[in-house]
Coordinates of C-alpha atoms in Angstrom, one line a residue:
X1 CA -0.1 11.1 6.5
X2 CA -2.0 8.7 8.8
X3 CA -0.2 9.8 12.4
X4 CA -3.6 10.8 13.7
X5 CA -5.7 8.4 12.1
X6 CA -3.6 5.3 12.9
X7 CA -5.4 3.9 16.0
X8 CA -8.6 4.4 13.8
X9 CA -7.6 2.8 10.3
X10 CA -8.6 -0.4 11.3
X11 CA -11.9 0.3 12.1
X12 CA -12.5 2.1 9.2
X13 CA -10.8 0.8 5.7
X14 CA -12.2 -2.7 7.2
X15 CA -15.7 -0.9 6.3
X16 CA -14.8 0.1 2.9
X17 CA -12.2 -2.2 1.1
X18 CA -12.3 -5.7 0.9
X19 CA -8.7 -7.0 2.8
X20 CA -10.1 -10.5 2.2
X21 CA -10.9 -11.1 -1.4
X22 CA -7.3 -9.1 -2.3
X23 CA -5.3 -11.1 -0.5
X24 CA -7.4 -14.3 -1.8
X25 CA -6.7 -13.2 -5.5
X26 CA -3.0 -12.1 -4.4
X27 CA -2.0 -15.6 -3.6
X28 CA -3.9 -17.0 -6.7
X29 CA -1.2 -14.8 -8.4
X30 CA 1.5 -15.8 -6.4
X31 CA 1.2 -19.4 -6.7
X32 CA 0.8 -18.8 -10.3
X33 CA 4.7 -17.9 -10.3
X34 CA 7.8 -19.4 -11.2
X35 CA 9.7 -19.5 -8.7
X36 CA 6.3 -19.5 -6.3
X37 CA 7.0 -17.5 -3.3
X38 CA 6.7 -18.1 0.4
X39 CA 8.6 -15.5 2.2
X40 CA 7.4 -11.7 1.3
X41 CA 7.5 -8.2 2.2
X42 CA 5.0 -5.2 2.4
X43 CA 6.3 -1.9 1.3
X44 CA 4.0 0.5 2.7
X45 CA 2.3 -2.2 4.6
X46 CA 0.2 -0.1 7.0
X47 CA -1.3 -1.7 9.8
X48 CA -0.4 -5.3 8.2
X49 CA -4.0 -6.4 7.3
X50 CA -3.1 -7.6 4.2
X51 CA 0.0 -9.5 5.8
X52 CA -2.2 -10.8 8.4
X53 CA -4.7 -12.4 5.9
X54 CA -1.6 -13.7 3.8
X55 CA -0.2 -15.5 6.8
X56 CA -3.5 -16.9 8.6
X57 CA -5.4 -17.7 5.9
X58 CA -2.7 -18.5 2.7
X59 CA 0.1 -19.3 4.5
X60 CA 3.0 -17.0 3.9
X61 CA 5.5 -15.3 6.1
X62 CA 4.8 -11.6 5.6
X63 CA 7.2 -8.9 6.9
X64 CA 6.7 -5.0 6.2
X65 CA 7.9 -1.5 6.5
X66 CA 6.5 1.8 6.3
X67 CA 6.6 5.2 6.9
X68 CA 4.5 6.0 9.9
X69 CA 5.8 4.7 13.1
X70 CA 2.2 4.8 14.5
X71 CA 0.7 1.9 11.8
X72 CA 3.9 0.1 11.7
X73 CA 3.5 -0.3 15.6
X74 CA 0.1 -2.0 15.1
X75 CA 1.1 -4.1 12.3
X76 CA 3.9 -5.7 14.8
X77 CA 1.5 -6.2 17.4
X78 CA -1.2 -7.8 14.9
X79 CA 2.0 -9.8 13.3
X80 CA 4.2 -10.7 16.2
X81 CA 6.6 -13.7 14.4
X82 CA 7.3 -11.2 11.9
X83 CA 9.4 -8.0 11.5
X84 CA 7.6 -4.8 11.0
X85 CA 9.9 -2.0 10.9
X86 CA 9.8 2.1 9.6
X87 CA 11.4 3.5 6.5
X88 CA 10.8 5.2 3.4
X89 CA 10.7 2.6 0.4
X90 CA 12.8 5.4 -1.6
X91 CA 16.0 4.5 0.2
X92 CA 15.3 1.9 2.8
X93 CA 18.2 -0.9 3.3
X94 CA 17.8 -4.6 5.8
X95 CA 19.9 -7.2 5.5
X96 CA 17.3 -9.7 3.9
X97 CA 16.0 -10.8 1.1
X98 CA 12.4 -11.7 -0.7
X99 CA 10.9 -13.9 -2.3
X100 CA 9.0 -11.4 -3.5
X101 CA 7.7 -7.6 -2.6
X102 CA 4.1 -5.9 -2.5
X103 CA 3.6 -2.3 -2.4
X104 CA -0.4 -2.6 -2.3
X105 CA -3.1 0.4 -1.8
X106 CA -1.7 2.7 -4.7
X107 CA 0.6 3.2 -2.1
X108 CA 3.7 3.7 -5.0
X109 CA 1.9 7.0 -5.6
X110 CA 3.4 8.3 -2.5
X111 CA 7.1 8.3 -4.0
X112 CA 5.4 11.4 -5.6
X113 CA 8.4 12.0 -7.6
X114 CA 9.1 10.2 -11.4
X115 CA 12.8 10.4 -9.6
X116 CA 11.4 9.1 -6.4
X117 CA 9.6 6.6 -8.2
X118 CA 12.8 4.9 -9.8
X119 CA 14.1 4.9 -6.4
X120 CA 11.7 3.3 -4.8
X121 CA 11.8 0.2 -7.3
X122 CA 15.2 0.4 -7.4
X123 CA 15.2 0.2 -3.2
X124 CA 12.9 -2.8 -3.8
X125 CA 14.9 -4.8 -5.8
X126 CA 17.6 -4.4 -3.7
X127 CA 15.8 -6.6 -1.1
X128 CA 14.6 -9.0 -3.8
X129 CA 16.0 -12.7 -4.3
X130 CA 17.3 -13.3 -8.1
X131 CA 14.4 -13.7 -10.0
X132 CA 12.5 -12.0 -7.5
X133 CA 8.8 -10.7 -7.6
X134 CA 7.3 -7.5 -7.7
X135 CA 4.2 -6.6 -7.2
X136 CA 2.5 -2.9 -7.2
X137 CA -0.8 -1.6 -7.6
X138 CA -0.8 2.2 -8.8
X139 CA -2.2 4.8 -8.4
X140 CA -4.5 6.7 -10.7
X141 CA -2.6 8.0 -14.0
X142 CA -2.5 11.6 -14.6
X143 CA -5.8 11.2 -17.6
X144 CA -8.3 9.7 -14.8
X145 CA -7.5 11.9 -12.3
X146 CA -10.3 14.2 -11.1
X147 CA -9.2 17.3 -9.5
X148 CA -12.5 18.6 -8.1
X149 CA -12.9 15.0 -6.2
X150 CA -15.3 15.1 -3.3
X151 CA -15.6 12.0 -1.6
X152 CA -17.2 10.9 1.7
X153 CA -17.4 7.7 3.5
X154 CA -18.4 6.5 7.4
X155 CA -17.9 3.8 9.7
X156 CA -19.2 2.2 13.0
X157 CA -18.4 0.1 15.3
X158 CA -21.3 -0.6 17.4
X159 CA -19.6 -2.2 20.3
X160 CA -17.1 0.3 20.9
X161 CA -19.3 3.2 20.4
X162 CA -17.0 4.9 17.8
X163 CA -18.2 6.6 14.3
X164 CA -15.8 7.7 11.9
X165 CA -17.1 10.3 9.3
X166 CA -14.2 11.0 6.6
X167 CA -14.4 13.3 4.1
X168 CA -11.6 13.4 0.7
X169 CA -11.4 16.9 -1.1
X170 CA -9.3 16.4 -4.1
X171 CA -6.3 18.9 -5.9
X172 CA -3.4 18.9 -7.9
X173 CA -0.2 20.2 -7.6
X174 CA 1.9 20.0 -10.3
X175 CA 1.9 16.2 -11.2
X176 CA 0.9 15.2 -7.6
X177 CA -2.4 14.9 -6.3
X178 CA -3.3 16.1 -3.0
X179 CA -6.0 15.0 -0.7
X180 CA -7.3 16.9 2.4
X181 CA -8.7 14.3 4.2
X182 CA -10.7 15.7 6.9
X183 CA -12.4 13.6 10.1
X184 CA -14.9 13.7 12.3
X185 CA -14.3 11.0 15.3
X186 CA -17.2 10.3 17.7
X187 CA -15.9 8.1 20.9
X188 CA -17.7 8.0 24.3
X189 CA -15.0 9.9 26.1
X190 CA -14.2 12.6 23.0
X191 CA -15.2 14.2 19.7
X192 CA -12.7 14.8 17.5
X193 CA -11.9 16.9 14.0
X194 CA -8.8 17.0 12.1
X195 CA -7.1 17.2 8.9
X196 CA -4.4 15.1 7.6
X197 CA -2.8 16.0 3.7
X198 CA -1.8 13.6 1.2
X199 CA 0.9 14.2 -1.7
X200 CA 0.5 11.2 -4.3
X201 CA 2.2 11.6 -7.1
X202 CA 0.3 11.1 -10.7
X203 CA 2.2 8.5 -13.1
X204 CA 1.3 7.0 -16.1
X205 CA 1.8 3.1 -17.1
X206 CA 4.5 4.3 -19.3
X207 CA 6.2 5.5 -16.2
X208 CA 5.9 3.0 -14.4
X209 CA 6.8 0.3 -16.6
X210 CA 10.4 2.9 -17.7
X211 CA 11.2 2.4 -14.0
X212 CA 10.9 -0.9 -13.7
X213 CA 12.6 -1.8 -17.4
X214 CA 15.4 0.5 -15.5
X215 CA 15.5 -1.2 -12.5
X216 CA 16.3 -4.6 -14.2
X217 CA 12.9 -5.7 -14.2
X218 CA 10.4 -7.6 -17.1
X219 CA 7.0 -6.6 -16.2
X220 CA 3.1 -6.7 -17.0
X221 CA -0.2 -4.7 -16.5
X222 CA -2.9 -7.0 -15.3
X223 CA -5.9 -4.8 -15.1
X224 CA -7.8 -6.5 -12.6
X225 CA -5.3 -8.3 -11.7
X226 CA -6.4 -7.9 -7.6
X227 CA -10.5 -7.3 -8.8
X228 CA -11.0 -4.4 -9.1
X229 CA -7.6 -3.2 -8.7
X230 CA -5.3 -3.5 -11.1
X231 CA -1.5 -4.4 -10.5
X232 CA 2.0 -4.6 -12.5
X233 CA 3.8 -8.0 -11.6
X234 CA 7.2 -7.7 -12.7
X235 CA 10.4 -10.2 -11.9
X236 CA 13.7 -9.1 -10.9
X237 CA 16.2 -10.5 -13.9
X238 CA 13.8 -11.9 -16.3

């Protein structure tokens, strides 16, 4: 997924999505909750932005884990109190428990699987204290999904001297969408192109909401529940 374009996320999702106003309306909705939680974890937590922001500026203790050994390396070194560590949120398994989980970014899509879906939830709640929260902002459903996508967006930091040029081209397989996202990297010492592919798989809220019910947990759709984004917050044992 992002092996290549790890040591250039950074620069470049800073330019297009606003890290701070989602984590400022994420802890609104946290400390909405009953119980309110303190101690949380990232599922597919990236390069730990959002973790970051949550601990600095809101005050919770943020651990994570994803897939790609190359982001999870920067999000311990941008997080060092906390534990960053790799695994696949279908079947991942540590020894503690959460207040409560996020899996941000649309990043459930990438269980691609309605079976892999299930067992990602199911992995969550495993890790979840009773009457745990969870927290997940999906990816588009199958109805809004455009296969003939073409997207393009570009970055620069001035002071390094490095341009990022990215370019989405959009299919479907199946009920997974795929994304060739291709990049054009301008540094002082290189020029780069490459081509990294994305499988990310197409629920619907009915889908979701089954796996969760499943899973053991009461849930609800808050469409912009992260503005714009929308998000299901659902409790462990409701």
């Amino acid at each position: 997924m992002y092996t290549r374009f790890a040591k250039w996320y950074d620069q470049h999702y800073r330019s297009i999505k606003d890290y701070e106003g989602e984590c400022e309306r994420l802890a609104y909705l946290l400390g909405k909750l009953d119980p309110s939680p303190a101690k949380l974890r990232g599922v597919c937590c990236g390069t730990g932005e959002h973790a970051w922001i949550l601990r600095e500026k809101h005050g919770f203790s943020v651990d994570g884990i994803d897939l790609e050994p190359n982001l999870i390396a920067i999000a311990q070194e941008k997080n060092p109190d906390n534990a960053f560590s790799v695994g696949d949120m279908r079947r991942f398994s540590i020894p503690k428990r959460y207040d409560a989980i996020t899996c941000l970014f649309s990043s459930i899509g990438y269980a691609e699987t309605e079976n892999g879906l299930k067992e990602a939830i199911q992995s969550m709640s495993r890790h979840l204290k009773p009457k745990g929260w969870l927290i997940i902002e999906p990816w588009v459903e199958p109805a809004e999904w455009d296969p003939k996508l073409v997207k393009s967006s570009r970055s620069e930091d001035e002071e390094r001297k490095v341009s990022i040029d990215q370019r989405r081209i959009a299919r479907t397989d199946g009920s997974v969408s795929v994304i060739d996202i291709e990049y054009r990297i301008d540094t002082p010492d290189e020029q780069l192109a490459f081509t990294e592919t994305h499988r990310i798989g197409l629920f619907s809220g009915e889908q979701i909401e089954t796996a969760l019910e499943s899973c053991g947990f009461k849930s609800r759709y808050i469409p912009k529940g992260m503005l714009p984004h929308q998000v299901y917050l659902a409790q462990l044992g409701a």
